[in-house]
Short mmCIF file of C-alpha atoms and ligand atoms in Angstrom, two decimals:
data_model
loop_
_atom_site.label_atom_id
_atom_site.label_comp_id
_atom_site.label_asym_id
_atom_site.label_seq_id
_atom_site.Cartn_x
_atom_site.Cartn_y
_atom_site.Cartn_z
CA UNK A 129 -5.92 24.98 31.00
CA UNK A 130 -3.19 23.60 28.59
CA UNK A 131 -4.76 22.13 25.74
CA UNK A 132 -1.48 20.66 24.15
CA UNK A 133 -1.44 18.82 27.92
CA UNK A 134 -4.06 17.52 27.52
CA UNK A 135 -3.72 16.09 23.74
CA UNK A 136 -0.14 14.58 24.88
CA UNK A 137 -2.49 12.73 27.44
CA UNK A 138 -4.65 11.30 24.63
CA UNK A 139 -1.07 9.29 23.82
CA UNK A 140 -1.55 7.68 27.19
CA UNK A 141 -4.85 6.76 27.27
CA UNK A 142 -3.95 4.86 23.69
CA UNK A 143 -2.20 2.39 24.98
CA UNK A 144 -5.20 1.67 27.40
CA UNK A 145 -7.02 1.95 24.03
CA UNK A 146 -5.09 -1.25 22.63
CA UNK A 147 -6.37 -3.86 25.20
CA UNK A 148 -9.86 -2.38 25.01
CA UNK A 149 -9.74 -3.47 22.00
CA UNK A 150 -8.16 -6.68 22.60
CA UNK A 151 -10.92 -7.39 25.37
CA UNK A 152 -13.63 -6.12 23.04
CA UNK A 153 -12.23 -8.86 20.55
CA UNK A 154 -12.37 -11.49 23.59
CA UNK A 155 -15.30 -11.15 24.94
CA UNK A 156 -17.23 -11.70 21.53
CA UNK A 157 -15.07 -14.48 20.40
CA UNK A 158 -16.01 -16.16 23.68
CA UNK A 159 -20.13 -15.26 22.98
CA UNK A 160 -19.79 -15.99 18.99
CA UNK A 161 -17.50 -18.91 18.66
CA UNK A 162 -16.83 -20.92 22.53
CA UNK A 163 -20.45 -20.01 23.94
CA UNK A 164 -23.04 -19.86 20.87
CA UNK A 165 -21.97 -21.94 17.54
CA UNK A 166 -19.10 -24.08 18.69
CA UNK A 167 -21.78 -26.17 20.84
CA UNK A 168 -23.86 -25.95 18.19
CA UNK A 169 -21.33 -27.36 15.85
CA UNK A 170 -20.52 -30.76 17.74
CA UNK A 171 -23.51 -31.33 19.58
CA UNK A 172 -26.45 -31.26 17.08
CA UNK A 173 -26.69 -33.78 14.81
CA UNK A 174 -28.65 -31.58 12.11
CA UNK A 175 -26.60 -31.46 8.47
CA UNK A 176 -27.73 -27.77 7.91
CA UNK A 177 -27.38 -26.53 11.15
CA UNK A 178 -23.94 -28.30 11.13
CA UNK A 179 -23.07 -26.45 7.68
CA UNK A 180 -24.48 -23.01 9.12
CA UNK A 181 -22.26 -23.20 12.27
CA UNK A 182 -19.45 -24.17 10.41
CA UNK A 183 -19.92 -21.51 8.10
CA UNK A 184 -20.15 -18.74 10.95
CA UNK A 185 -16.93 -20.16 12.55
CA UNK A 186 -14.87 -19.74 9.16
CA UNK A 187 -16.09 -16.32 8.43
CA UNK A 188 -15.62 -15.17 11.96
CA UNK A 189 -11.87 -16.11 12.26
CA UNK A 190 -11.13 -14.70 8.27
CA UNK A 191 -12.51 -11.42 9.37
CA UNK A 192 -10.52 -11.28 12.39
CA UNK A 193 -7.51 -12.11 11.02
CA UNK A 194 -7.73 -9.14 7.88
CA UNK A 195 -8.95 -6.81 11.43
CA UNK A 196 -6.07 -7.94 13.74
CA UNK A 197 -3.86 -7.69 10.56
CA UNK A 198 -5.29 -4.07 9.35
CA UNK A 199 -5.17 -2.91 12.99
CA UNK A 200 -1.62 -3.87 13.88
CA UNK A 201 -0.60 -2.94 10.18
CA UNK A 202 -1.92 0.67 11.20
CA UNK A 203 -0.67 1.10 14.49
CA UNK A 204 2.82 -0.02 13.75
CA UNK A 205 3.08 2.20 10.37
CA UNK A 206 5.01 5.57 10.69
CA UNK A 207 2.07 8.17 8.74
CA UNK A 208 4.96 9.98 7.48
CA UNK A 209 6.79 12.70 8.68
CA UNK A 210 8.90 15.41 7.30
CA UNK A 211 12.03 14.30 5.84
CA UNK A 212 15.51 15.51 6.31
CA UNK A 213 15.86 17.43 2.58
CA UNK A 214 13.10 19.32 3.63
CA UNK A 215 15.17 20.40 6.10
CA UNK A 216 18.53 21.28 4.43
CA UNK A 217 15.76 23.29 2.40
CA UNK A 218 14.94 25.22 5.28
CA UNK A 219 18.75 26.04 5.64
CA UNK A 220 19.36 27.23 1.91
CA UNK A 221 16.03 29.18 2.11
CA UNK A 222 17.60 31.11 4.76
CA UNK A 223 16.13 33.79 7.50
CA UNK A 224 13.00 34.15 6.14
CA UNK A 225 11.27 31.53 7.88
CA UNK A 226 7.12 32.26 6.11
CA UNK A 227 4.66 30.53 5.13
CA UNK A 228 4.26 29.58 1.14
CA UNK A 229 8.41 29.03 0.55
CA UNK A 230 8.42 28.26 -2.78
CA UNK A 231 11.19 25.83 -3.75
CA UNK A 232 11.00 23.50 -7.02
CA UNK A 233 8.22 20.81 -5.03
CA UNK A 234 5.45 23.37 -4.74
CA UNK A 235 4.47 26.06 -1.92
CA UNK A 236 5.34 24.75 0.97
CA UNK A 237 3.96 25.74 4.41
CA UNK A 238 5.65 26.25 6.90
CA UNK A 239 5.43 25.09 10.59
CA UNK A 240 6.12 27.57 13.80
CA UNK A 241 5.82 24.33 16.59
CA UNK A 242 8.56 22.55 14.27
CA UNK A 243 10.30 25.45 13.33
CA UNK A 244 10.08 23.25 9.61
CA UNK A 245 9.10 24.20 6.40
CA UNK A 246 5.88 21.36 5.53
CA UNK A 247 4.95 19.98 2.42
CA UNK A 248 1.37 20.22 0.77
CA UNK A 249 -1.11 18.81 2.52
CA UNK A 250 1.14 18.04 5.61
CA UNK A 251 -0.45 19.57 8.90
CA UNK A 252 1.21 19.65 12.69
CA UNK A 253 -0.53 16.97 15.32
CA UNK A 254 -0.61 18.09 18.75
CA UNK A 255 -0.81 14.68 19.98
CA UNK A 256 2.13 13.45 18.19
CA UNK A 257 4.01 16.79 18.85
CA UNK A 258 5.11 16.85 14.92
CA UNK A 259 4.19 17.57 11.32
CA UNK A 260 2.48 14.55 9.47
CA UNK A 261 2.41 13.81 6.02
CA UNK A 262 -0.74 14.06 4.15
CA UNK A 263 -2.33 14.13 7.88
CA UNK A 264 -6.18 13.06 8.34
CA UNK A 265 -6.60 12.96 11.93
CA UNK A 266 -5.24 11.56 15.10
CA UNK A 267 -6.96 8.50 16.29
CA UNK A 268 -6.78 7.27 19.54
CA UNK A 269 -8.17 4.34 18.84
CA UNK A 270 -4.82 3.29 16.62
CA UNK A 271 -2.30 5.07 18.88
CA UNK A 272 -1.28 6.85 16.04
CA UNK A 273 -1.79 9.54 13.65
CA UNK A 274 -3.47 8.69 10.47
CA UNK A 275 -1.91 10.23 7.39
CA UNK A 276 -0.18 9.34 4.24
CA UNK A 277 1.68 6.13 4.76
CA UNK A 278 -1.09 4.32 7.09
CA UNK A 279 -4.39 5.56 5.67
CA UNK A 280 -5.62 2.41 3.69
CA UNK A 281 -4.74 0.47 6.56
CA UNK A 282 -6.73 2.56 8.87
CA UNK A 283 -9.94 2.40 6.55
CA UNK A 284 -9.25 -1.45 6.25
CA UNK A 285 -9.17 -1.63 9.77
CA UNK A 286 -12.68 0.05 9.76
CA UNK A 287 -14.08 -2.38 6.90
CA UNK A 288 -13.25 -5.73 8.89
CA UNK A 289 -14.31 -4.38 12.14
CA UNK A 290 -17.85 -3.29 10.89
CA UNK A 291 -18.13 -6.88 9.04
CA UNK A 292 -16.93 -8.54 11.69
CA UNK A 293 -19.30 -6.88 14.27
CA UNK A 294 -22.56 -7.01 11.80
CA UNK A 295 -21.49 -10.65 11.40
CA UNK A 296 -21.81 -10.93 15.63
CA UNK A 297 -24.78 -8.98 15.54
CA UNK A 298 -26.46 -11.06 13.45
CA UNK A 299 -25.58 -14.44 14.37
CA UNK A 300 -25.77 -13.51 18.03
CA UNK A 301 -29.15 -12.17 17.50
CA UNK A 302 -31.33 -15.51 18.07
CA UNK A 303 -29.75 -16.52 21.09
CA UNK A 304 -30.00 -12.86 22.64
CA UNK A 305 -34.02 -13.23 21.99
CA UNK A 306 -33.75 -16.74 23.14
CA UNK A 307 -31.46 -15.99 26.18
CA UNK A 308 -34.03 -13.11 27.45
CA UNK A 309 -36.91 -14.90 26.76
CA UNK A 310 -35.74 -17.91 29.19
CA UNK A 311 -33.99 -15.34 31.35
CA UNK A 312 -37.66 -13.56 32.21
CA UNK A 313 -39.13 -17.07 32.37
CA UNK A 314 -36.62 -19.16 35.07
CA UNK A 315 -33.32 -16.58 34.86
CA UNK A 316 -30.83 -19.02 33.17
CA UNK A 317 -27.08 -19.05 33.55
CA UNK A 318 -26.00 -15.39 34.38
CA UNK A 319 -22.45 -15.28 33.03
CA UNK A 320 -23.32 -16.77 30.24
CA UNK A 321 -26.27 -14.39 30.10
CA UNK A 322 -23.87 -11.42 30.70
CA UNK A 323 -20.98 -12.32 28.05
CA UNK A 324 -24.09 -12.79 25.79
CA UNK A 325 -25.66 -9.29 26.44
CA UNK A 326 -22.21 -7.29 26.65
CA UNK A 327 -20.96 -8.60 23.41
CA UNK A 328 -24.54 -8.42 21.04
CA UNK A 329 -24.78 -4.52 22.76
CA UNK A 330 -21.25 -3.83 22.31
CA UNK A 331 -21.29 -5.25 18.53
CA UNK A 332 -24.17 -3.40 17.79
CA UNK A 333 -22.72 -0.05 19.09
CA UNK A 334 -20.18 -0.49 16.85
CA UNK A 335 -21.65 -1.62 13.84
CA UNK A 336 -23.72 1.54 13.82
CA UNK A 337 -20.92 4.11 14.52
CA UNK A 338 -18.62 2.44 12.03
CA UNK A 339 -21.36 2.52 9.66
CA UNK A 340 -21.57 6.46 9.42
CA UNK A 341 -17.82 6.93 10.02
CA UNK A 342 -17.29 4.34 6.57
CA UNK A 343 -19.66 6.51 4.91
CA UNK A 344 -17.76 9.64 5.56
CA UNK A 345 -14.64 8.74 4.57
CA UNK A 346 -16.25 6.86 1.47
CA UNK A 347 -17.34 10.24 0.57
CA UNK A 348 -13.29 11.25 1.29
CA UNK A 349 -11.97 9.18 -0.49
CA UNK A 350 -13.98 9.73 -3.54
CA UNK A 351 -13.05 13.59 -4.09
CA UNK A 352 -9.76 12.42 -2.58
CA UNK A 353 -9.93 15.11 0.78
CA UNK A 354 -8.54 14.50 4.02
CA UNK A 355 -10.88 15.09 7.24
CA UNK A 356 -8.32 18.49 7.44
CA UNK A 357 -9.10 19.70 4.23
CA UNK A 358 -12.47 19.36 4.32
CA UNK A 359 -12.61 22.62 6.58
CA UNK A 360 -10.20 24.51 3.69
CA UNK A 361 -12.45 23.51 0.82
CA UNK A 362 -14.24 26.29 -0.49
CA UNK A 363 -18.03 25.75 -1.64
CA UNK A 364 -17.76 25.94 -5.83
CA UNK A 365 -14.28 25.99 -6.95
CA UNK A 366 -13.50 22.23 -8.04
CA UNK A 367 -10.73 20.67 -5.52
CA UNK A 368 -7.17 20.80 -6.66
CA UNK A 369 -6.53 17.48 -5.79
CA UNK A 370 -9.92 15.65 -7.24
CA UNK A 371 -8.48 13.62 -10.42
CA UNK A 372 -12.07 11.80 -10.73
CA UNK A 373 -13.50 8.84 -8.39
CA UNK A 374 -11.34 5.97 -10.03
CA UNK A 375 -7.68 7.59 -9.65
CA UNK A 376 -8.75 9.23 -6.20
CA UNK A 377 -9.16 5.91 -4.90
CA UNK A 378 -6.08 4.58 -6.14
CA UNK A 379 -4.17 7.48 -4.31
CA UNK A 380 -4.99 5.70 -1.71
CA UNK A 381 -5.14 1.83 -2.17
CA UNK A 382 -2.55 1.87 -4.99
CA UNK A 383 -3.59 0.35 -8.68
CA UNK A 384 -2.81 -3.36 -7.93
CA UNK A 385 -6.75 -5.00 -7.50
CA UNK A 386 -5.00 -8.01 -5.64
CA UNK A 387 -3.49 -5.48 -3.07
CA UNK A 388 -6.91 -3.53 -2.65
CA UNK A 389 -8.34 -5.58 0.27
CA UNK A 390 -4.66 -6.32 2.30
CA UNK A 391 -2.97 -3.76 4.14
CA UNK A 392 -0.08 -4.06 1.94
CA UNK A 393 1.36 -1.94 -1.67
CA UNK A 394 2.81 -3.67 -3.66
CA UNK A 395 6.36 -2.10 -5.20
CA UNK A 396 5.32 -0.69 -8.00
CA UNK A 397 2.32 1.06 -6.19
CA UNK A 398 4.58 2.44 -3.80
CA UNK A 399 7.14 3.57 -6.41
CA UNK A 400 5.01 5.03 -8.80
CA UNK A 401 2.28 6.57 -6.91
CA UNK A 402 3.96 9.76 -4.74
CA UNK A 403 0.79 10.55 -2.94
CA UNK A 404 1.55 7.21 -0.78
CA UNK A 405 4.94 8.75 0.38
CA UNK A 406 3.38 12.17 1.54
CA UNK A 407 5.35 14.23 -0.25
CA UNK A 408 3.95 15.38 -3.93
CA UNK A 409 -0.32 15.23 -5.13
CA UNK A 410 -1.02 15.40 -8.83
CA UNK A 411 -3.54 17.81 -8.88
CA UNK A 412 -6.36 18.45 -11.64
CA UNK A 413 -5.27 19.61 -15.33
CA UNK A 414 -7.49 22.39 -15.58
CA UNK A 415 -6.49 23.87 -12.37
CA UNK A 416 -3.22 25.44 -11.32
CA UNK A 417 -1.53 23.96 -8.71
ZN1 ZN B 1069 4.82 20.78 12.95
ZN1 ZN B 1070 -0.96 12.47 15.84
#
């Protein structure tokens, strides 16, 4: 069996992946909004009731805007890949095409599959058939490889989803005890039923898996490791690229507060910082690089 074959595969079923998630997004916008606080909105005539549905409505729509946003934001964004100097490098290096090529940006790795020399922390995707920049893993879920360029967008993506869905969770939550309840007593409405169940059970799914997966990259971010390295870590020895929990966050959503929550940089960030092009890490003072 071909593994790479199958991997190359993943990159069709992505696609697929991109309306799941635009049906996923669907089907609880119809139980949330059209089915379960929309009525309630216009056809009760209590104040705080009124004020609570209205509430829910705003809050839904801002957090799917920031998750359509962060999603497409992460999709569409190239992770980095190697760039053409790195090349030329290759060239002027000469024959001896080995691992740990030492040129004036650091050891660099070097690829066999790309027949490319790679800079640190830039690791070959088998999906993608290429070396990414600063890669953390491939996600199917994005269509693309997470790395460098697209990795704040990616854990944005993550925050506003898990909001979004403990938002449905909760608000859905009464009318899914409600809805079974009646359903046991004199089965009421079965689409609406259905919509109703698919969407809380779906939600909660999600809330719980995103949950753990936001904790584990939490816990990335903060010693500023990508899910790669964490395998090439070794148990003691302080990691080379751990500058302390303030600047290991801003490696990754840039210095700018106002930016912190968009999937944007702004200029300066993305001048100024080089771990957001891929291509050079600061690394701790006490340790050589
Ligand atoms: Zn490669
Ligand atoms: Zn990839």
């Amino acid at each position: 069996m071909n593994l790479f074959r199958f991997c190359s595969g993943l990159k069709v079923l992505g696609y697929f992946v991109i309306l799941l998630v635009i049906t996923f997004v669907a089907v609880s916008y119809y139980a949330v909004v059209v089915n379960t606080w929309w009525p309630i909105l216009i056809e009760n005539n209590h104040r705080a009731l009124s004020a609570l549905a209205c509430l829910i409505i705003f809050v839904f729509h801002f957090l799917l805007i920031m998750l359509l946003w962060s999603y497409f934001t992460a999709v569409c964004t190239d992770p980095g890949s190697v760039p053409e100097h790195f090349r030329r490098e290759l060239v002027v290096v000469g024959d001896s095409l080995e691992a740990g090529t030492s040129t004036e940006q650091g050891a660099l790795g070097y690829c066999p599959k790309c027949r490319n020399v790679k800079p640190p922390r830039c690791h070959h995707c088998s999906v993608c058939q290429r070396c990414v920049l600063k890669m953390d893993h491939h996600c199917v879920w994005i269509v693309n490889c997470v790395g460098a360029r697209n990795y704040k967008f990616f854990l944005l993506f993550l925050l506003y989803t898990f909001l979004e869905t403990l938002l449905d969770v909760v608000v859905l939550l009464p009318s899914f005890i409600e809805f079974f309840s009646q359903a046991i007593k004199r089965s009421s409405s079965p689409s609406q039923l259905a919509s109703l169940v698919l969407a809380f059970v779906l939600n909660l799914a999600f809330v719980l898996s995103l949950l753990c997966f936001i904790v584990m990259h939490l816990s990335l971010v903060s010693t500023n490791t990508t899910s790669v390295e964490v395998h090439e870590k070794s148990g003691d020895v302080r990691w080379k690229y751990d500058l302390g929990k303030r600047k290991n966050f801003e490696q990754v959503f840039g210095k700018k507060k106002a930016f912190w929550l968009l999937p944007l940089y702004s200029k300066d960030d993305l001048h100024n910082i080089t771990s957001l092009q891929g291509l050079e890490f600061p690394t701790r003072s006490d340790i050589d690089p």
